[in-house]
Amino acid sequence: MCGQRLDKMIAGLIPQFSRARLAMWIEDGHVTVDGKKARGKDTVYGDETVVVVPQPAPEDAAYTAEDIPLDIVFEDEHIIVVNKPAGLVVHPGSGNWNGTLLNGLLHHCPQLLTVPRAGIVHRLDKDTSGLMVVGKTLAAQTDLVRQLQARTVKREYYALVWGTPHLSGTINAPMARSQKDRVKMAVSASLTAKPAITHYERIGQGEIERRPVSLVRCHLETGRTHQIRVHMQHLGFPLVGDTVYGKQHLAQFFHRQALQARRLGLVHPATGEQMEWTVELADDLLALLERAGVEEPLDEEEGGGARQRMEFDYGDMDDEDDDDDHDVTLIYTDR
C-alpha cells in the first residue's frame, strides 16, 4: 500500500462499498488519517492510522416511519384514502429518501411495512395535490392494482391553464421521453411512444394580469408521466405555474403547477361497494382561482345537476412502469 492514493487504498480494503460512496465519506470528513480529515488524492505510505466511520446509505431510511401530518379522507381495515398536499413526494427515490408520503404512511399505519411499497398503488407528482388510495393489506392492494389495470378507477383532475381551449375535447397524442431533455416527456411519433389520451372539459374562465386563463376538468384514459401537463401544453394551453412545460416568464404567477386530483371512485376491495370521494380544491388553488376571477363550478350533489360528469370506457390500455399516476408494479414478498 506504500505510495497509494488514499481512496484507492480504502476501496481495496473494503470493496463491499462503492467508490462513489467512499468518496462521499472522505469528502464529508468520515475518513481520517492520523486523526485529521483527509482527501481522496492524498498519498498513504503504510505507517498511518486510517479511520473509516461507515455512514448509512440514504436509501436505508426509505422505509423509516416518520411523523408526517396526513389528511386522511377515509380509512377502514382495508384501504386508506389520503389527500396528498402539494410539495410532498409520494415515495422515496434519488434525492428524496425520506420525508415522503410513504414514510408518513408507515408512521400512521405500521402494518404497511408488511405490504409492498407500503400499499401505494399509484402516484402523483410532487407538486400535484389530491386524492390517492392505499391498500392496507396485500389482498386489498392486489385488488386495487387489478382495478387500475382494468381502468375502472375513476379519477378527475382540475387544472388551471393559460388561454381558452375549446369547451371540450379529446387529446389523442402518443408520448415518449423527450430527446432534448430526459427529465421531460413530450408528444412523439417515435416507435418508443406510448398511447396517451386525455379527455377535457372547460368549466370556467378568468384572467391573470390581463392574460386569459381557463379551469379545465380532465379524465385520463391512459396514464403517462406528466400526461395532463404535456397534453395541455401540446394544445397551446400550458398549466399555470408549470415551470417544466410552461413559459418561464409566466411561472411567477403561481408557485407550482395548478393541478389537483379532486375526485376518486373505485370498488371497495373487500365489500364490493362502489365508493367515491371528492375533496375541496387546495387553499392555494382556491386563492389562485379567486385572483383570476374564476368561479368554481358546483358538484352535481350541490348544484342540482349543474353539470354532467364525463364518463369514459377506459378499456384495457397499455401501461408503462415509469409513469407517475396510473401504473402499478406489485412486488410479492415472503414476510
Coordinates of C-alpha atoms in Angstrom, one line a residue:
M1 CA 0.0 0.0 0.0
C2 CA 3.0 2.2 0.2
G3 CA 2.6 5.2 -2.1
Q4 CA -1.0 4.6 -2.9
R5 CA -3.8 7.1 -3.1
L6 CA -6.0 7.1 0.0
D7 CA -9.2 6.5 -2.0
K8 CA -7.8 3.6 -3.9
M9 CA -6.3 2.0 -0.8
I10 CA -9.6 2.2 1.1
A11 CA -11.5 0.8 -1.9
G12 CA -9.2 -2.2 -1.9
L13 CA -9.6 -2.9 1.8
I14 CA -13.4 -2.5 1.9
P15 CA -14.6 -3.4 -1.6
Q16 CA -18.2 -4.0 -0.4
F17 CA -18.8 -0.2 -0.6
S18 CA -18.9 1.6 -3.9
R19 CA -16.1 4.1 -4.8
A20 CA -18.7 6.8 -5.1
R21 CA -19.9 6.1 -1.5
L22 CA -16.4 6.0 -0.2
A23 CA -15.6 9.3 -1.9
M24 CA -18.6 10.9 -0.2
W25 CA -17.4 9.7 3.2
I26 CA -14.0 11.1 2.5
E27 CA -15.5 14.4 1.3
D28 CA -17.8 14.6 4.4
G29 CA -14.9 14.0 6.8
H30 CA -15.8 10.5 7.8
V31 CA -12.3 9.2 6.9
T32 CA -9.3 10.5 8.8
V33 CA -5.6 9.9 8.6
D34 CA -3.7 10.2 11.9
G35 CA -6.8 12.0 13.3
K36 CA -7.0 14.6 10.5
K37 CA -9.5 15.0 7.7
A38 CA -8.0 13.7 4.5
R39 CA -8.6 13.9 0.8
G40 CA -9.0 11.1 -1.6
K41 CA -5.9 12.1 -3.6
D42 CA -3.7 12.1 -0.5
T43 CA -0.9 9.5 -0.6
V44 CA -0.5 6.9 2.2
Y45 CA 2.8 5.3 2.9
G46 CA 1.9 2.5 5.3
D47 CA 2.6 3.8 8.8
E48 CA -0.5 6.0 9.1
T49 CA -3.6 5.3 11.2
V50 CA -6.6 5.4 8.8
V51 CA -10.1 5.5 10.4
V52 CA -13.2 5.0 8.4
V53 CA -16.6 5.7 10.0
P54 CA -19.2 4.0 7.8
Q55 CA -22.3 6.0 7.2
P56 CA -25.8 4.6 6.4
A57 CA -26.8 5.0 2.8
P58 CA -29.6 7.5 2.1
E59 CA -31.8 4.7 0.8
D60 CA -31.5 2.9 4.2
A61 CA -34.0 5.5 5.5
A62 CA -36.5 4.8 2.7
Y63 CA -38.8 2.6 4.8
T64 CA -38.4 4.5 8.1
A65 CA -41.6 5.7 9.8
E66 CA -41.8 9.5 10.1
D67 CA -44.4 11.6 11.9
I68 CA -45.7 13.5 8.8
P69 CA -49.2 15.0 9.1
L70 CA -51.6 13.3 6.7
D71 CA -55.0 14.4 5.5
I72 CA -56.9 11.1 5.8
V73 CA -60.2 11.3 3.9
F74 CA -61.3 7.7 4.5
E75 CA -59.9 4.7 6.3
D76 CA -61.0 1.2 7.3
E77 CA -59.2 -2.1 7.8
H78 CA -58.6 -2.5 4.1
I79 CA -57.8 0.9 2.5
I80 CA -56.7 4.4 3.2
V81 CA -57.7 7.4 1.0
V82 CA -55.4 10.3 1.5
N83 CA -55.5 13.9 0.2
K84 CA -51.8 14.5 -0.7
P85 CA -50.7 18.1 -0.4
A86 CA -48.5 19.7 -3.0
G87 CA -44.8 19.5 -2.2
L88 CA -44.9 16.0 -0.8
V89 CA -43.1 13.3 -2.7
V90 CA -45.1 10.0 -2.8
H91 CA -42.3 7.5 -2.2
P92 CA -38.5 7.6 -1.6
G93 CA -36.1 7.9 -4.5
S94 CA -33.0 9.6 -5.6
G95 CA -32.8 12.9 -3.8
N96 CA -35.8 12.2 -1.7
W97 CA -35.0 9.2 0.6
N98 CA -37.1 10.4 3.5
G99 CA -39.9 12.9 4.2
T100 CA -42.2 11.2 1.7
L101 CA -45.9 10.1 1.8
L102 CA -44.6 6.5 2.2
N103 CA -42.7 7.5 5.4
G104 CA -45.8 9.2 6.8
L105 CA -48.0 6.2 6.0
L106 CA -45.6 3.9 7.9
H107 CA -45.9 6.1 11.0
H108 CA -49.7 6.3 10.6
C109 CA -50.2 2.6 10.0
P110 CA -47.1 0.4 10.9
Q111 CA -48.7 -2.7 9.4
L112 CA -48.0 -1.2 6.0
L113 CA -44.4 -2.3 6.4
T114 CA -45.6 -5.8 5.5
V115 CA -47.2 -4.7 2.3
P116 CA -45.1 -4.0 -0.9
R117 CA -44.4 -0.3 -1.3
A118 CA -46.4 0.4 1.9
G119 CA -49.6 -0.3 0.0
I120 CA -49.1 2.5 -2.6
V121 CA -50.5 1.6 -6.0
H122 CA -50.4 4.9 -7.9
R123 CA -48.6 8.2 -7.8
L124 CA -49.0 11.9 -8.1
D125 CA -46.2 14.4 -9.0
K126 CA -44.6 16.1 -6.0
D127 CA -46.3 19.4 -6.8
T128 CA -49.7 17.9 -7.7
S129 CA -52.2 17.8 -4.9
G130 CA -55.1 15.4 -4.5
L131 CA -56.6 12.0 -3.8
M132 CA -54.7 8.7 -3.6
V133 CA -55.7 5.3 -2.4
V134 CA -53.5 2.9 -0.5
G135 CA -54.1 -0.8 0.2
K136 CA -53.5 -1.7 3.9
T137 CA -53.3 -5.5 3.2
L138 CA -51.8 -7.5 0.3
A139 CA -55.2 -8.6 -0.7
A140 CA -56.6 -5.1 -0.8
Q141 CA -53.5 -3.8 -2.7
T142 CA -53.8 -6.6 -5.2
D143 CA -57.4 -5.8 -5.9
L144 CA -56.7 -2.1 -6.3
V145 CA -53.9 -3.0 -8.8
R146 CA -56.4 -5.0 -10.8
Q147 CA -58.9 -2.1 -10.9
L148 CA -56.2 0.3 -12.0
Q149 CA -55.0 -2.0 -14.8
A150 CA -58.6 -2.5 -15.9
R151 CA -59.1 1.3 -16.0
T152 CA -62.2 1.1 -13.7
V153 CA -60.8 3.5 -11.1
K154 CA -62.3 7.0 -11.8
R155 CA -60.1 9.9 -11.3
E156 CA -60.9 13.5 -12.0
Y157 CA -58.4 16.3 -12.2
Y158 CA -58.8 20.1 -12.1
A159 CA -56.2 22.3 -13.9
L160 CA -55.9 26.0 -14.5
V161 CA -54.4 26.6 -17.9
W162 CA -53.3 29.7 -19.8
G163 CA -55.6 30.6 -22.7
T164 CA -59.0 29.4 -23.8
P165 CA -59.3 25.9 -25.1
H166 CA -62.5 24.5 -26.7
L167 CA -65.4 23.7 -24.4
S168 CA -64.5 20.1 -24.5
G169 CA -62.3 17.7 -26.4
T170 CA -60.1 14.7 -26.5
I171 CA -56.3 14.8 -27.0
N172 CA -55.0 11.6 -28.6
A173 CA -51.3 12.2 -28.8
P174 CA -48.7 9.4 -28.1
M175 CA -45.9 10.4 -25.6
A176 CA -42.3 9.4 -25.0
R177 CA -39.3 10.7 -23.1
S178 CA -38.1 13.9 -24.6
Q179 CA -35.0 13.5 -26.8
K180 CA -33.8 17.0 -25.8
D181 CA -34.3 16.8 -22.1
R182 CA -34.6 13.4 -20.5
V183 CA -36.3 14.8 -17.5
K184 CA -39.3 15.8 -19.6
M185 CA -41.9 14.0 -21.6
A186 CA -43.1 15.0 -25.0
V187 CA -45.7 14.3 -27.7
S188 CA -43.9 12.0 -30.1
A189 CA -44.3 9.9 -33.2
S190 CA -41.3 7.7 -32.4
L191 CA -41.5 4.0 -32.2
T192 CA -41.0 4.2 -28.4
A193 CA -44.0 6.5 -27.9
K194 CA -46.9 5.1 -25.8
P195 CA -50.6 5.8 -26.5
A196 CA -51.8 8.8 -24.5
I197 CA -55.4 10.0 -24.4
T198 CA -56.8 12.9 -22.3
H199 CA -60.4 14.0 -22.2
Y200 CA -61.0 17.6 -21.0
E201 CA -63.8 20.0 -20.4
R202 CA -63.6 23.8 -19.9
I203 CA -65.6 24.7 -16.9
G204 CA -64.5 28.2 -16.0
Q205 CA -62.7 31.3 -17.4
G206 CA -60.9 34.3 -16.0
E207 CA -57.7 36.2 -16.4
I208 CA -54.4 36.9 -14.6
E209 CA -52.6 40.1 -15.3
R210 CA -54.9 40.6 -18.4
R211 CA -54.0 37.1 -19.7
P212 CA -56.9 34.7 -20.2
V213 CA -57.0 31.5 -18.1
S214 CA -59.4 28.6 -18.1
L215 CA -60.3 26.0 -15.5
V216 CA -60.5 22.5 -17.1
R217 CA -61.6 19.2 -15.8
C218 CA -59.6 16.2 -17.1
H219 CA -60.1 12.5 -17.2
L220 CA -57.1 10.4 -18.3
E221 CA -57.7 7.3 -20.4
T222 CA -54.1 6.4 -20.2
G223 CA -51.5 7.2 -17.5
R224 CA -48.3 8.6 -18.9
T225 CA -45.9 10.6 -16.9
H226 CA -47.0 14.3 -16.8
Q227 CA -49.8 13.5 -19.2
I228 CA -52.1 16.4 -18.5
R229 CA -49.3 18.9 -18.4
V230 CA -47.8 17.6 -21.7
H231 CA -51.1 17.3 -23.5
M232 CA -52.4 20.8 -22.5
Q233 CA -49.0 22.3 -23.5
H234 CA -49.3 20.5 -26.8
L235 CA -52.6 22.2 -27.4
G236 CA -51.0 25.5 -26.6
F237 CA -52.6 25.8 -23.1
P238 CA -49.9 25.1 -20.6
L239 CA -50.8 24.8 -16.9
V240 CA -50.4 28.0 -14.8
G241 CA -47.3 27.7 -12.7
D242 CA -45.7 24.8 -14.7
T243 CA -42.0 25.6 -14.8
V244 CA -41.2 22.5 -16.8
Y245 CA -43.7 22.7 -19.7
G246 CA -44.9 26.3 -19.4
K247 CA -43.2 29.6 -20.4
Q248 CA -40.7 30.7 -17.8
H249 CA -41.8 34.3 -17.7
L250 CA -45.3 33.1 -16.6
A251 CA -44.0 30.9 -13.8
Q252 CA -44.0 33.9 -11.4
F253 CA -47.8 33.8 -11.1
F254 CA -48.0 30.6 -9.2
H255 CA -45.5 28.5 -7.2
R256 CA -46.4 25.1 -8.7
Q257 CA -48.4 23.6 -11.5
A258 CA -52.1 24.3 -10.9
L259 CA -53.3 20.7 -10.9
Q260 CA -55.3 18.7 -8.4
A261 CA -56.7 15.1 -8.4
R262 CA -60.0 16.1 -7.0
R263 CA -62.3 13.1 -7.4
L264 CA -61.6 9.4 -6.9
G265 CA -64.0 6.5 -7.4
L266 CA -63.4 2.7 -7.0
V267 CA -64.9 -0.6 -5.9
H268 CA -64.1 -1.4 -2.3
P269 CA -61.7 -4.3 -2.5
A270 CA -63.4 -6.2 0.4
T271 CA -67.1 -5.2 0.3
G272 CA -67.5 -4.7 -3.5
E273 CA -69.3 -1.4 -2.8
Q274 CA -68.8 1.4 -5.3
M275 CA -67.3 4.3 -3.4
E276 CA -66.4 7.8 -4.4
W277 CA -64.7 10.7 -2.7
T278 CA -64.3 14.4 -3.6
V279 CA -62.1 16.9 -1.9
E280 CA -62.2 20.7 -1.9
L281 CA -59.6 22.4 -4.0
A282 CA -56.4 23.1 -2.1
D283 CA -56.3 26.5 -0.5
D284 CA -53.6 27.8 -2.8
L285 CA -55.6 26.8 -5.9
L286 CA -58.7 28.4 -4.5
A287 CA -56.8 31.6 -3.9
L288 CA -55.5 31.4 -7.5
L289 CA -59.0 31.0 -8.9
E290 CA -60.2 33.9 -6.8
R291 CA -57.4 36.0 -8.1
A292 CA -58.2 35.0 -11.7
G293 CA -61.9 35.7 -11.2
V294 CA -62.8 32.0 -11.9
E295 CA -65.8 30.7 -10.1
E296 CA -65.5 27.0 -9.1
P297 CA -68.5 25.1 -10.5
L298 CA -70.8 23.2 -8.2
D299 CA -70.8 19.4 -7.9
E300 CA -73.9 17.6 -9.1
E301 CA -74.9 16.9 -5.5
E302 CA -74.6 20.6 -4.6
G303 CA -75.8 22.2 -7.8
G304 CA -78.9 20.2 -8.6
G305 CA -77.5 18.8 -11.8
A306 CA -75.5 21.9 -12.6
R307 CA -73.1 19.8 -14.7
Q308 CA -73.0 16.3 -16.1
R309 CA -69.9 14.4 -15.2
M310 CA -67.9 12.9 -18.1
E311 CA -67.7 9.1 -18.1
F312 CA -65.5 7.1 -20.4
D313 CA -64.8 3.4 -21.0
Y314 CA -61.1 3.2 -20.3
G315 CA -60.7 -0.4 -21.7
D316 CA -57.6 -2.5 -21.3
M317 CA -54.9 0.1 -22.2
D318 CA -51.2 -0.4 -22.3
D319 CA -49.2 0.5 -19.1
E320 CA -45.7 1.8 -18.6
D321 CA -43.9 1.2 -15.3
D322 CA -42.2 4.6 -15.2
D323 CA -45.4 6.6 -15.3
D324 CA -46.4 8.9 -12.4
D325 CA -50.0 8.5 -11.8
H326 CA -51.7 5.4 -13.2
D327 CA -49.3 2.5 -13.5
V328 CA -48.5 -0.1 -10.9
T329 CA -45.9 -2.7 -10.2
L330 CA -46.9 -5.2 -7.5
I331 CA -43.9 -6.9 -5.8
Y332 CA -44.8 -10.1 -3.9
T333 CA -42.6 -10.9 -1.0
D334 CA -42.5 -13.5 1.7
R335 CA -42.7 -11.8 5.1

